[in-house]
Tab-separated table of C-alpha atoms in Angstrom:
chain	number	residue	atom	x	y	z
A	1	MET	CA	-3.652	-27.553	7.734
A	2	LYS	CA	-3.742	-24.216	9.585
A	3	THR	CA	-2.914	-20.937	8.153
A	4	LEU	CA	-1.627	-18.004	10.439
A	5	TYR	CA	-0.693	-14.122	9.465
A	6	ILE	CA	1.423	-12.270	11.448
A	7	VAL	CA	1.148	-8.443	11.451
A	8	ARG	CA	3.371	-6.023	13.089
A	9	HIS	CA	1.445	-3.060	14.056
A	10	ALA	CA	1.774	0.137	12.174
A	11	LYS	CA	4.406	2.713	12.670
A	12	SER	CA	3.093	4.663	15.638
A	13	SER	CA	3.347	8.229	16.907
A	14	TRP	CA	6.128	9.226	19.445
A	15	GLU	CA	4.958	12.934	19.326
A	16	TYR	CA	2.800	13.016	22.276
A	17	GLU	CA	4.500	13.230	25.927
A	18	GLY	CA	2.823	11.598	29.192
A	19	ILE	CA	1.479	8.792	27.678
A	20	ASN	CA	1.705	5.325	28.468
A	21	ASP	CA	3.480	3.013	25.958
A	22	ILE	CA	-0.088	1.079	25.243
A	23	ASP	CA	-1.560	3.977	24.818
A	24	ARG	CA	0.532	5.134	21.597
A	25	PRO	CA	-1.511	5.751	18.629
A	26	LEU	CA	-0.638	5.285	15.156
A	27	ASN	CA	0.952	8.451	13.147
A	28	GLN	CA	-0.011	8.982	9.885
A	29	ARG	CA	2.284	6.938	7.777
A	30	GLY	CA	1.246	3.859	10.256
A	31	ILE	CA	-2.427	4.592	8.910
A	32	ASN	CA	-1.406	4.941	5.386
A	33	ASP	CA	0.344	1.771	5.459
A	34	ALA	CA	-2.027	-0.117	7.252
A	35	TYR	CA	-4.537	0.976	4.604
A	36	LEU	CA	-1.700	0.080	1.463
A	37	ILE	CA	-0.533	-3.518	3.349
A	38	SER	CA	-4.643	-4.280	4.357
A	39	LYS	CA	-5.451	-4.254	0.891
A	40	VAL	CA	-2.349	-6.006	-0.506
A	41	VAL	CA	-2.918	-8.465	1.522
A	42	GLN	CA	-7.174	-8.649	1.152
A	43	ASN	CA	-6.318	-9.224	-2.611
A	44	ALA	CA	-3.796	-12.082	-2.001
A	45	VAL	CA	-5.473	-14.325	0.339
A	46	LYS	CA	-9.041	-15.338	2.425
A	47	THR	CA	-10.382	-13.459	4.807
A	48	PRO	CA	-8.975	-15.316	7.968
A	49	ASN	CA	-11.763	-17.255	10.539
A	50	VAL	CA	-10.306	-14.852	13.690
A	51	PHE	CA	-8.566	-11.820	14.176
A	52	VAL	CA	-6.705	-11.189	17.482
A	53	SER	CA	-4.903	-8.068	18.514
A	54	SER	CA	-2.572	-7.073	21.118
A	55	CYS	CA	-4.505	-4.750	23.025
A	56	ALA	CA	-2.068	-1.773	22.419
A	57	ASN	CA	-3.648	1.159	21.242
A	58	ARG	CA	-1.257	0.783	17.715
A	59	ALA	CA	-2.303	-2.651	17.466
A	60	LEU	CA	-6.020	-2.345	17.764
A	61	HIS	CA	-6.004	0.535	15.189
A	62	THR	CA	-3.913	-1.376	12.991
A	63	ALA	CA	-6.468	-4.734	13.503
A	64	MET	CA	-9.380	-2.523	12.655
A	65	ILE	CA	-7.806	-1.047	9.593
A	66	PHE	CA	-7.108	-4.727	8.410
A	67	SER	CA	-10.781	-5.658	9.685
A	68	TYR	CA	-11.998	-3.002	7.626
A	69	ALA	CA	-10.273	-4.089	4.279
A	70	PHE	CA	-11.463	-7.965	5.312
A	71	ASP	CA	-14.715	-6.677	5.823
A	72	PHE	CA	-14.523	-8.463	9.084
A	73	PRO	CA	-16.929	-7.679	11.863
A	74	LEU	CA	-15.451	-5.573	14.419
A	75	ALA	CA	-17.465	-6.878	16.743
A	76	ASN	CA	-15.596	-10.434	16.571
A	77	LEU	CA	-12.482	-8.618	16.682
A	78	LYS	CA	-10.505	-10.749	19.920
A	79	VAL	CA	-7.982	-8.768	21.987
A	80	SER	CA	-5.300	-10.201	24.025
A	81	LYS	CA	-3.690	-8.532	26.969
A	82	ALA	CA	-0.830	-11.183	26.527
A	83	LEU	CA	-0.064	-10.199	23.475
A	84	TYR	CA	0.895	-7.098	24.647
A	85	SER	CA	4.444	-8.469	25.502
A	86	PHE	CA	7.718	-8.129	23.423
A	87	SER	CA	8.308	-11.850	23.983
A	88	ASP	CA	7.713	-14.511	21.184
A	89	GLY	CA	6.498	-16.755	24.335
A	90	TYR	CA	3.277	-15.017	24.654
A	91	LEU	CA	2.971	-15.091	20.850
A	92	ILE	CA	3.170	-18.547	20.745
A	93	LYS	CA	0.916	-19.146	23.713
A	94	THR	CA	-1.662	-17.328	21.718
A	95	VAL	CA	-1.671	-18.974	18.410
A	96	LYS	CA	-1.175	-22.790	20.393
A	97	ALA	CA	-4.497	-21.535	22.080
A	98	LEU	CA	-6.357	-20.602	18.909
A	99	ASP	CA	-9.726	-22.924	18.916
A	100	ASP	CA	-9.177	-25.662	16.091
A	101	GLY	CA	-12.397	-24.380	14.680
A	102	TYR	CA	-10.548	-21.738	13.003
A	103	LYS	CA	-8.871	-22.833	10.287
A	104	SER	CA	-6.798	-19.528	9.386
A	105	ALA	CA	-5.802	-16.402	12.174
A	106	ILE	CA	-4.373	-13.346	12.258
A	107	VAL	CA	-2.527	-11.593	14.510
A	108	PHE	CA	-1.789	-7.966	15.045
A	109	SER	CA	1.709	-7.743	17.934
A	110	HIS	CA	4.451	-6.325	18.309
A	111	ASP	CA	8.347	-6.078	17.138
A	112	HIS	CA	10.754	-8.661	18.603
A	113	GLY	CA	8.131	-11.147	19.653
A	114	ILE	CA	7.243	-11.088	15.791
A	115	ASN	CA	10.637	-11.645	14.926
A	116	THR	CA	11.462	-14.776	17.039
A	117	PHE	CA	8.461	-16.397	16.177
A	118	VAL	CA	8.541	-16.044	12.002
A	119	ASN	CA	12.099	-17.203	12.198
A	120	LYS	CA	11.505	-19.889	14.850
A	121	PHE	CA	8.134	-21.463	12.670
A	122	GLY	CA	8.569	-20.020	9.389
A	123	SER	CA	10.637	-21.916	6.617
A	124	LYS	CA	12.045	-18.416	5.435
A	125	LEU	CA	15.029	-16.536	7.714
A	126	ILE	CA	13.238	-13.183	7.838
A	127	PRO	CA	15.897	-10.545	9.960
A	128	HIS	CA	13.718	-7.923	10.699
A	129	VAL	CA	9.583	-7.565	10.167
A	130	PRO	CA	9.113	-4.321	9.756
A	131	THR	CA	6.198	-2.058	10.656
A	132	CYS	CA	3.297	-3.033	9.456
A	133	GLY	CA	4.847	-6.540	7.853
A	134	VAL	CA	3.142	-9.414	7.648
A	135	ILE	CA	3.992	-12.924	7.497
A	136	GLY	CA	1.854	-15.785	6.298
A	137	ILE	CA	2.820	-19.153	7.482
A	138	LYS	CA	1.016	-22.731	6.759
A	139	PHE	CA	1.175	-25.534	9.426
A	140	LYS	CA	0.336	-29.073	8.535
A	141	GLY	CA	-2.061	-30.959	11.007
A	142	ASP	CA	-5.271	-30.031	12.682
A	143	HIS	CA	-4.299	-28.735	15.649
A	144	TRP	CA	-3.236	-25.259	16.899
A	145	LYS	CA	-1.354	-26.041	20.026
A	146	ASP	CA	0.961	-28.959	17.447
A	147	ILE	CA	2.103	-26.473	15.395
A	148	LYS	CA	6.030	-27.122	14.700
A	149	LYS	CA	7.957	-25.281	11.764
A	150	GLY	CA	5.467	-24.226	8.239
A	151	GLU	CA	6.343	-23.037	5.518
A	152	THR	CA	6.269	-19.563	5.135
A	153	PHE	CA	4.164	-18.579	1.696
A	154	LEU	CA	3.791	-15.011	2.449
A	155	VAL	CA	5.946	-12.031	3.043
A	156	GLU	CA	4.464	-8.498	2.544
A	157	PHE	CA	6.018	-5.183	3.544
A	158	PRO	CA	5.293	-1.413	2.974
A	159	LYS	CA	8.157	-0.661	1.144
A	160	HIS	CA	6.924	-3.192	-1.178
A	161	HIS	CA	4.184	-1.594	-2.603
A	162	LYS	CA	5.765	2.267	-2.402
A	163	PRO	CA	6.895	4.074	-5.202
A	164	THR	CA	10.635	4.290	-5.482
A	165	LYS	CA	12.447	8.429	-4.631
A	166	LYS	CA	14.074	9.003	-7.857
A	167	VAL	CA	17.695	10.551	-6.754
């Protein structure tokens, strides 16, 4: 059995002009959401064996906050340039290339690739994974390279854990 957690990076800032997309930081809401959801997930699941992040600043910052919540050593955080893609192809390749010694993994990536991935490999239709959304999928088998349709068992979005505004 293999367990995968897919995390869409938290909300990024658009306030800085002249910086490359890859360098965009999290905004305050993104930072707050990452702390909130990392604690929710940390209380619900065992620490994944490996943390893998896109090299984009916003994904790395999200991964660092989750690493802190899980007490996962930052020195062990793996960074993947291939995950700085908005296609599910690189996400699939990254997951299928994971070392079989890892029973569980958490991957921090980007919008379109995540949406396509969780609907292709998960058992629950999720029309849109919002920023800092976390999806957990369990796969039968012992080899990451052989993953097929799995069972979606965790869906956590920041809005599920914030007080609703009264009108």
